[in-house]
């Protein structure tokens, strides 16, 4: 469920998995107007849905609607996945943080959040899941940079952990000595300008990642690649968040295979 929703790659992802596991069913994009989220979610049990994912702008609003919210969704302040119980109750969770961590580990299995300072750019919905993920994975220093400082302050307050808010104008300095850089803003996404960030102060061995996955390689990742930094693309986060969703909807453990990745990459 989203508004808009037709850009979503989730139908292609879950249709692939349904076919692979021989399940009779469908994953459909549901364009739900913001004011009608509650009616739409409450219709799920009657329509025999196992659950749904939520995307912009419904993730926060769903917090007031579902019957149960787990710790991750509560800490992040947003629900990415809803499961319909046998009794028709709706439980909400957030699998974005898990998807991000697993997406990094798929590429760098030895990655650790406590390897050094982590710079997170952006303080929107995506950033909340990322900062939560880094805190949960044991990060010792997170430098949070956002154009609007107040939003970063609020995020740091809500999530807690070793987060230091850095002014937008000091974003270059924040890169000094960093072990990891994560873009969570919409900058670099198709149709948007690249992220305005000079990588010169960033150590050459710092891991650079982007949660934007259209295009697959953002200008930030291209720039990082050119100077020899290791990089992680954004698609892994989308692919891996499907794993806990399948576990809670169907009790099935799915994996992110090269075929699945190639199928979704072909749609980007
Ligand atoms: P999402 O839920 O996808 O994270 P969002 O909540 O709208 O989307 O957040 C978008 C993020 O991109 C924010 O951190 C935003 O910064 P502000 O809080 O200052 O708005 C950031 N962003 C958007 N346009 C930007 C720009 N031109 N330069 C820098 N940051 C930008």
GROMACS .gro file of C-alpha atoms and ligand atoms in nm:
model
  299
    1UNK     CA    1   0.000   0.000   0.000
    2UNK     CA    2   0.136   0.336  -0.099
    3UNK     CA    3   0.045   0.666  -0.260
    4UNK     CA    4   0.189   0.667  -0.517
    5UNK     CA    5   0.270   0.297  -0.544
    6UNK     CA    6   0.322   0.205  -0.908
    7UNK     CA    7   0.699   0.272  -0.891
    8UNK     CA    8   0.739  -0.004  -0.631
    9UNK     CA    9   0.958  -0.306  -0.718
   10UNK     CA   10   0.795  -0.509  -0.440
   11UNK     CA   11   0.536  -0.676  -0.667
   12UNK     CA   12   0.815  -0.807  -0.894
   13UNK     CA   13   1.011  -0.923  -0.590
   14UNK     CA   14   0.725  -1.107  -0.421
   15UNK     CA   15   0.580  -1.247  -0.743
   16UNK     CA   16   0.923  -1.403  -0.805
   17UNK     CA   17   0.918  -1.560  -0.458
   18UNK     CA   18   0.556  -1.681  -0.489
   19UNK     CA   19   0.645  -1.859  -0.811
   20UNK     CA   20   0.972  -1.996  -0.674
   21UNK     CA   21   0.795  -2.145  -0.372
   22UNK     CA   22   0.492  -2.265  -0.565
   23UNK     CA   23   0.244  -2.057  -0.366
   24UNK     CA   24  -0.091  -1.979  -0.521
   25UNK     CA   25  -0.137  -1.609  -0.467
   26UNK     CA   26  -0.056  -1.260  -0.579
   27UNK     CA   27   0.124  -0.953  -0.451
   28UNK     CA   28  -0.051  -0.647  -0.586
   29UNK     CA   29   0.027  -0.276  -0.572
   30UNK     CA   30  -0.256  -0.104  -0.384
   31UNK     CA   31  -0.280   0.272  -0.439
   32UNK     CA   32  -0.439   0.388  -0.114
   33UNK     CA   33  -0.520   0.754  -0.057
   34UNK     CA   34  -0.371   0.883   0.269
   35UNK     CA   35  -0.711   0.928   0.442
   36UNK     CA   36  -0.822   0.574   0.363
   37UNK     CA   37  -0.538   0.372   0.512
   38UNK     CA   38  -0.739   0.252   0.810
   39UNK     CA   39  -1.029   0.127   0.594
   40UNK     CA   40  -0.781  -0.042   0.361
   41UNK     CA   41  -0.588  -0.215   0.640
   42UNK     CA   42  -0.907  -0.326   0.814
   43UNK     CA   43  -1.025  -0.483   0.488
   44UNK     CA   44  -0.723  -0.715   0.469
   45UNK     CA   45  -0.866  -1.002   0.682
   46UNK     CA   46  -1.195  -1.011   0.489
   47UNK     CA   47  -1.003  -1.015   0.161
   48UNK     CA   48  -0.792  -1.308   0.289
   49UNK     CA   49  -0.464  -1.121   0.261
   50UNK     CA   50  -0.175  -1.267   0.463
   51UNK     CA   51  -0.044  -0.914   0.507
   52UNK     CA   52   0.103  -0.622   0.322
   53UNK     CA   53   0.396  -0.385   0.303
   54UNK     CA   54   0.358  -0.014   0.350
   55UNK     CA   55   0.544   0.260   0.172
   56UNK     CA   56   0.529   0.638   0.148
   57UNK     CA   57   0.327   0.801   0.302
   58UNK     CA   58   0.167   0.528   0.515
   59UNK     CA   59   0.448   0.399   0.734
   60UNK     CA   60   0.399   0.646   1.020
   61UNK     CA   61   0.017   0.666   1.001
   62UNK     CA   62  -0.015   0.287   1.038
   63UNK     CA   63   0.127   0.319   1.392
   64UNK     CA   64  -0.213   0.453   1.504
   65UNK     CA   65  -0.413   0.181   1.328
   66UNK     CA   66  -0.270  -0.168   1.378
   67UNK     CA   67  -0.347  -0.379   1.687
   68UNK     CA   68   0.009  -0.473   1.779
   69UNK     CA   69   0.341  -0.301   1.719
   70UNK     CA   70   0.676  -0.470   1.783
   71UNK     CA   71   0.980  -0.307   1.942
   72UNK     CA   72   1.160  -0.231   1.614
   73UNK     CA   73   0.862  -0.049   1.462
   74UNK     CA   74   0.802   0.138   1.787
   75UNK     CA   75   1.164   0.252   1.809
   76UNK     CA   76   1.179   0.353   1.443
   77UNK     CA   77   0.834   0.514   1.457
   78UNK     CA   78   0.719   0.352   1.133
   79UNK     CA   79   0.566   0.026   1.011
   80UNK     CA   80   0.692  -0.132   0.689
   81UNK     CA   81   0.513  -0.466   0.715
   82UNK     CA   82   0.172  -0.577   0.842
   83UNK     CA   83   0.074  -0.937   0.915
   84UNK     CA   84  -0.287  -1.052   0.946
   85UNK     CA   85  -0.333  -1.295   1.236
   86UNK     CA   86  -0.569  -1.594   1.237
   87UNK     CA   87  -0.810  -1.387   1.445
   88UNK     CA   88  -0.792  -1.096   1.201
   89UNK     CA   89  -0.571  -0.886   1.426
   90UNK     CA   90  -0.310  -0.673   1.251
   91UNK     CA   91   0.050  -0.670   1.371
   92UNK     CA   92   0.298  -0.415   1.249
   93UNK     CA   93   0.673  -0.443   1.230
   94UNK     CA   94   0.960  -0.270   1.054
   95UNK     CA   95   1.192  -0.483   0.844
   96UNK     CA   96   1.383  -0.200   0.675
   97UNK     CA   97   1.660  -0.197   0.937
   98UNK     CA   98   1.710  -0.574   0.898
   99UNK     CA   99   1.710  -0.544   0.519
  100UNK     CA  100   1.978  -0.279   0.533
  101UNK     CA  101   2.209  -0.474   0.766
  102UNK     CA  102   2.170  -0.797   0.569
  103UNK     CA  103   2.227  -0.609   0.242
  104UNK     CA  104   2.563  -0.486   0.375
  105UNK     CA  105   2.659  -0.827   0.516
  106UNK     CA  106   2.577  -0.995   0.184
  107UNK     CA  107   2.852  -0.788   0.019
  108UNK     CA  108   3.092  -0.761   0.317
  109UNK     CA  109   3.034  -1.055   0.554
  110UNK     CA  110   3.296  -0.923   0.798
  111UNK     CA  111   3.138  -0.579   0.827
  112UNK     CA  112   3.093  -0.450   1.181
  113UNK     CA  113   2.909  -0.139   1.298
  114UNK     CA  114   3.165  -0.081   1.571
  115UNK     CA  115   3.461  -0.058   1.330
  116UNK     CA  116   3.466   0.324   1.353
  117UNK     CA  117   3.256   0.639   1.317
  118UNK     CA  118   2.950   0.608   1.091
  119UNK     CA  119   2.824   0.915   0.905
  120UNK     CA  120   2.453   0.911   0.822
  121UNK     CA  121   2.325   1.177   0.581
  122UNK     CA  122   1.953   1.258   0.615
  123UNK     CA  123   1.698   1.242   0.894
  124UNK     CA  124   1.377   1.131   0.722
  125UNK     CA  125   1.192   0.801   0.747
  126UNK     CA  126   1.470   0.603   0.579
  127UNK     CA  127   1.727   0.747   0.817
  128UNK     CA  128   1.530   0.640   1.125
  129UNK     CA  129   1.554   0.275   1.020
  130UNK     CA  130   1.925   0.309   0.938
  131UNK     CA  131   2.020   0.482   1.263
  132UNK     CA  132   1.819   0.223   1.457
  133UNK     CA  133   2.003  -0.052   1.266
  134UNK     CA  134   2.345   0.095   1.342
  135UNK     CA  135   2.267   0.141   1.713
  136UNK     CA  136   2.132  -0.213   1.731
  137UNK     CA  137   2.442  -0.350   1.557
  138UNK     CA  138   2.665  -0.189   1.818
  139UNK     CA  139   2.783   0.135   1.653
  140UNK     CA  140   2.997   0.338   1.890
  141UNK     CA  141   2.976   0.672   1.709
  142UNK     CA  142   2.712   0.791   1.465
  143UNK     CA  143   2.749   1.136   1.310
  144UNK     CA  144   2.406   1.243   1.189
  145UNK     CA  145   2.399   1.517   0.927
  146UNK     CA  146   2.079   1.670   0.794
  147UNK     CA  147   1.998   1.986   0.598
  148UNK     CA  148   1.734   2.066   0.862
  149UNK     CA  149   1.913   2.028   1.193
  150UNK     CA  150   1.594   2.009   1.405
  151UNK     CA  151   1.489   1.686   1.236
  152UNK     CA  152   1.824   1.527   1.313
  153UNK     CA  153   1.797   1.639   1.677
  154UNK     CA  154   1.450   1.485   1.702
  155UNK     CA  155   1.570   1.159   1.547
  156UNK     CA  156   1.869   1.140   1.783
  157UNK     CA  157   1.636   1.198   2.077
  158UNK     CA  158   1.383   0.936   1.965
  159UNK     CA  159   1.625   0.657   1.875
  160UNK     CA  160   1.886   0.725   2.141
  161UNK     CA  161   2.231   0.569   2.119
  162UNK     CA  162   2.570   0.728   2.045
  163UNK     CA  163   2.440   0.984   1.794
  164UNK     CA  164   2.603   1.325   1.745
  165UNK     CA  165   2.417   1.578   1.532
  166UNK     CA  166   2.638   1.766   1.284
  167UNK     CA  167   2.544   2.085   1.097
  168UNK     CA  168   2.484   2.054   0.723
  169UNK     CA  169   2.764   2.304   0.657
  170UNK     CA  170   3.008   2.082   0.850
  171UNK     CA  171   2.921   1.765   0.657
  172UNK     CA  172   3.266   1.757   0.494
  173UNK     CA  173   3.440   1.763   0.833
  174UNK     CA  174   3.214   1.482   0.954
  175UNK     CA  175   3.374   1.250   0.698
  176UNK     CA  176   3.718   1.274   0.860
  177UNK     CA  177   3.822   0.944   1.012
  178UNK     CA  178   3.488   0.780   0.928
  179UNK     CA  179   3.463   0.405   0.871
  180UNK     CA  180   3.131   0.425   0.691
  181UNK     CA  181   2.910   0.675   0.505
  182UNK     CA  182   2.540   0.614   0.441
  183UNK     CA  183   2.313   0.835   0.228
  184UNK     CA  184   1.950   0.813   0.336
  185UNK     CA  185   1.829   1.125   0.153
  186UNK     CA  186   1.646   1.129  -0.178
  187UNK     CA  187   1.943   1.305  -0.340
  188UNK     CA  188   2.089   1.096  -0.622
  189UNK     CA  189   1.759   0.924  -0.694
  190UNK     CA  190   1.647   0.937  -1.056
  191UNK     CA  191   1.497   1.282  -1.120
  192UNK     CA  192   1.683   1.440  -0.825
  193UNK     CA  193   2.023   1.611  -0.824
  194UNK     CA  194   2.320   1.418  -0.682
  195UNK     CA  195   2.399   1.447  -0.311
  196UNK     CA  196   2.600   1.764  -0.260
  197UNK     CA  197   2.895   1.611  -0.074
  198UNK     CA  198   3.268   1.627  -0.148
  199UNK     CA  199   3.423   1.294  -0.051
  200UNK     CA  200   3.781   1.431  -0.027
  201UNK     CA  201   3.802   1.414   0.357
  202UNK     CA  202   3.669   1.054   0.366
  203UNK     CA  203   3.930   0.780   0.431
  204UNK     CA  204   3.982   0.563   0.122
  205UNK     CA  205   3.890   0.246   0.306
  206UNK     CA  206   3.556   0.376   0.437
  207UNK     CA  207   3.250   0.182   0.323
  208UNK     CA  208   3.007   0.399   0.124
  209UNK     CA  209   2.644   0.300   0.084
  210UNK     CA  210   2.321   0.447  -0.043
  211UNK     CA  211   1.965   0.345   0.030
  212UNK     CA  212   1.859   0.488  -0.307
  213UNK     CA  213   1.836   0.199  -0.558
  214UNK     CA  214   1.712   0.377  -0.871
  215UNK     CA  215   1.960   0.416  -1.032
  216UNK     CA  216   2.142   0.105  -0.905
  217UNK     CA  217   2.465   0.304  -0.887
  218UNK     CA  218   2.399   0.659  -0.765
  219UNK     CA  219   2.641   0.947  -0.836
  220UNK     CA  220   2.759   0.913  -0.474
  221UNK     CA  221   2.849   0.547  -0.526
  222UNK     CA  222   3.015   0.627  -0.859
  223UNK     CA  223   3.229   0.892  -0.692
  224UNK     CA  224   3.319   0.654  -0.409
  225UNK     CA  225   3.403   0.380  -0.657
  226UNK     CA  226   3.629   0.612  -0.857
  227UNK     CA  227   3.840   0.691  -0.549
  228UNK     CA  228   3.862   0.325  -0.452
  229UNK     CA  229   3.620   0.312  -0.158
  230UNK     CA  230   3.425  -0.011  -0.107
  231UNK     CA  231   3.054   0.042  -0.182
  232UNK     CA  232   2.716  -0.118  -0.115
  233UNK     CA  233   2.420  -0.045  -0.342
  234UNK     CA  234   2.070   0.026  -0.218
  235UNK     CA  235   1.886  -0.271  -0.368
  236UNK     CA  236   2.000  -0.519  -0.102
  237UNK     CA  237   1.788  -0.341   0.160
  238UNK     CA  238   1.471  -0.395  -0.044
  239UNK     CA  239   1.555  -0.756  -0.125
  240UNK     CA  240   1.649  -0.864   0.227
  241UNK     CA  241   1.352  -0.701   0.404
  242UNK     CA  242   1.138  -0.954   0.218
  243UNK     CA  243   1.287  -1.239   0.426
  244UNK     CA  244   1.129  -1.154   0.764
  245UNK     CA  245   0.807  -1.057   0.580
  246UNK     CA  246   0.781  -1.409   0.433
  247UNK     CA  247   0.860  -1.563   0.769
  248UNK     CA  248   0.572  -1.377   0.934
  249UNK     CA  249   0.321  -1.406   0.647
  250UNK     CA  250   0.382  -1.769   0.549
  251UNK     CA  251   0.634  -1.919   0.794
  252UNK     CA  252   0.871  -1.972   0.500
  253UNK     CA  253   1.242  -1.885   0.494
  254UNK     CA  254   1.331  -1.735   0.159
  255UNK     CA  255   1.676  -1.636   0.035
  256UNK     CA  256   1.806  -1.359  -0.183
  257UNK     CA  257   1.942  -1.556  -0.478
  258UNK     CA  258   2.141  -1.415  -0.771
  259UNK     CA  259   1.834  -1.491  -0.990
  260UNK     CA  260   1.608  -1.284  -0.768
  261UNK     CA  261   1.856  -0.997  -0.763
  262UNK     CA  262   1.898  -1.009  -1.142
  263UNK     CA  263   1.520  -1.012  -1.194
  264UNK     CA  264   1.473  -0.697  -0.987
  265UNK     CA  265   1.786  -0.527  -1.124
  266UNK     CA  266   1.645  -0.574  -1.473
  267UNK     CA  267   1.348  -0.355  -1.374
  268UNK     CA  268   1.565  -0.061  -1.257
  269LIG     P1  269   1.220   0.937   0.349
  269LIG     O1  270   1.106   0.893   0.433
  269LIG     O2  271   1.227   0.869   0.215
  269LIG     O3  272   1.351   0.937   0.419
  269LIG     P2  273   1.175   1.218   0.390
  269LIG     O4  274   1.119   1.190   0.524
  269LIG     O5  275   1.105   1.318   0.306
  269LIG     O6  276   1.184   1.086   0.303
  269LIG     O7  277   1.329   1.259   0.408
  269LIG     C1  278   1.405   1.300   0.301
  269LIG     C2  279   1.546   1.331   0.348
  269LIG     O8  280   1.618   1.385   0.237
  269LIG     C3  281   1.554   1.437   0.458
  269LIG     O9  282   1.665   1.411   0.539
  269LIG     C4  283   1.574   1.564   0.377
  269LIG    O10  284   1.633   1.670   0.448
  269LIG     P3  285   1.539   1.776   0.529
  269LIG    O11  286   1.501   1.709   0.657
  269LIG    O12  287   1.625   1.894   0.547
  269LIG    O13  288   1.420   1.802   0.439
  269LIG     C5  289   1.667   1.514   0.272
  269LIG     N1  290   1.670   1.602   0.156
  269LIG     C6  291   1.573   1.620   0.065
  269LIG     N2  292   1.611   1.709  -0.030
  269LIG     C7  293   1.738   1.748   0.005
  269LIG     C8  294   1.834   1.838  -0.052
  269LIG     N3  295   1.808   1.906  -0.164
  269LIG     N4  296   1.953   1.851   0.009
  269LIG     C9  297   1.980   1.783   0.121
  269LIG     N5  298   1.894   1.696   0.181
  269LIG    C10  299   1.775   1.680   0.122
   0.00000   0.00000   0.00000
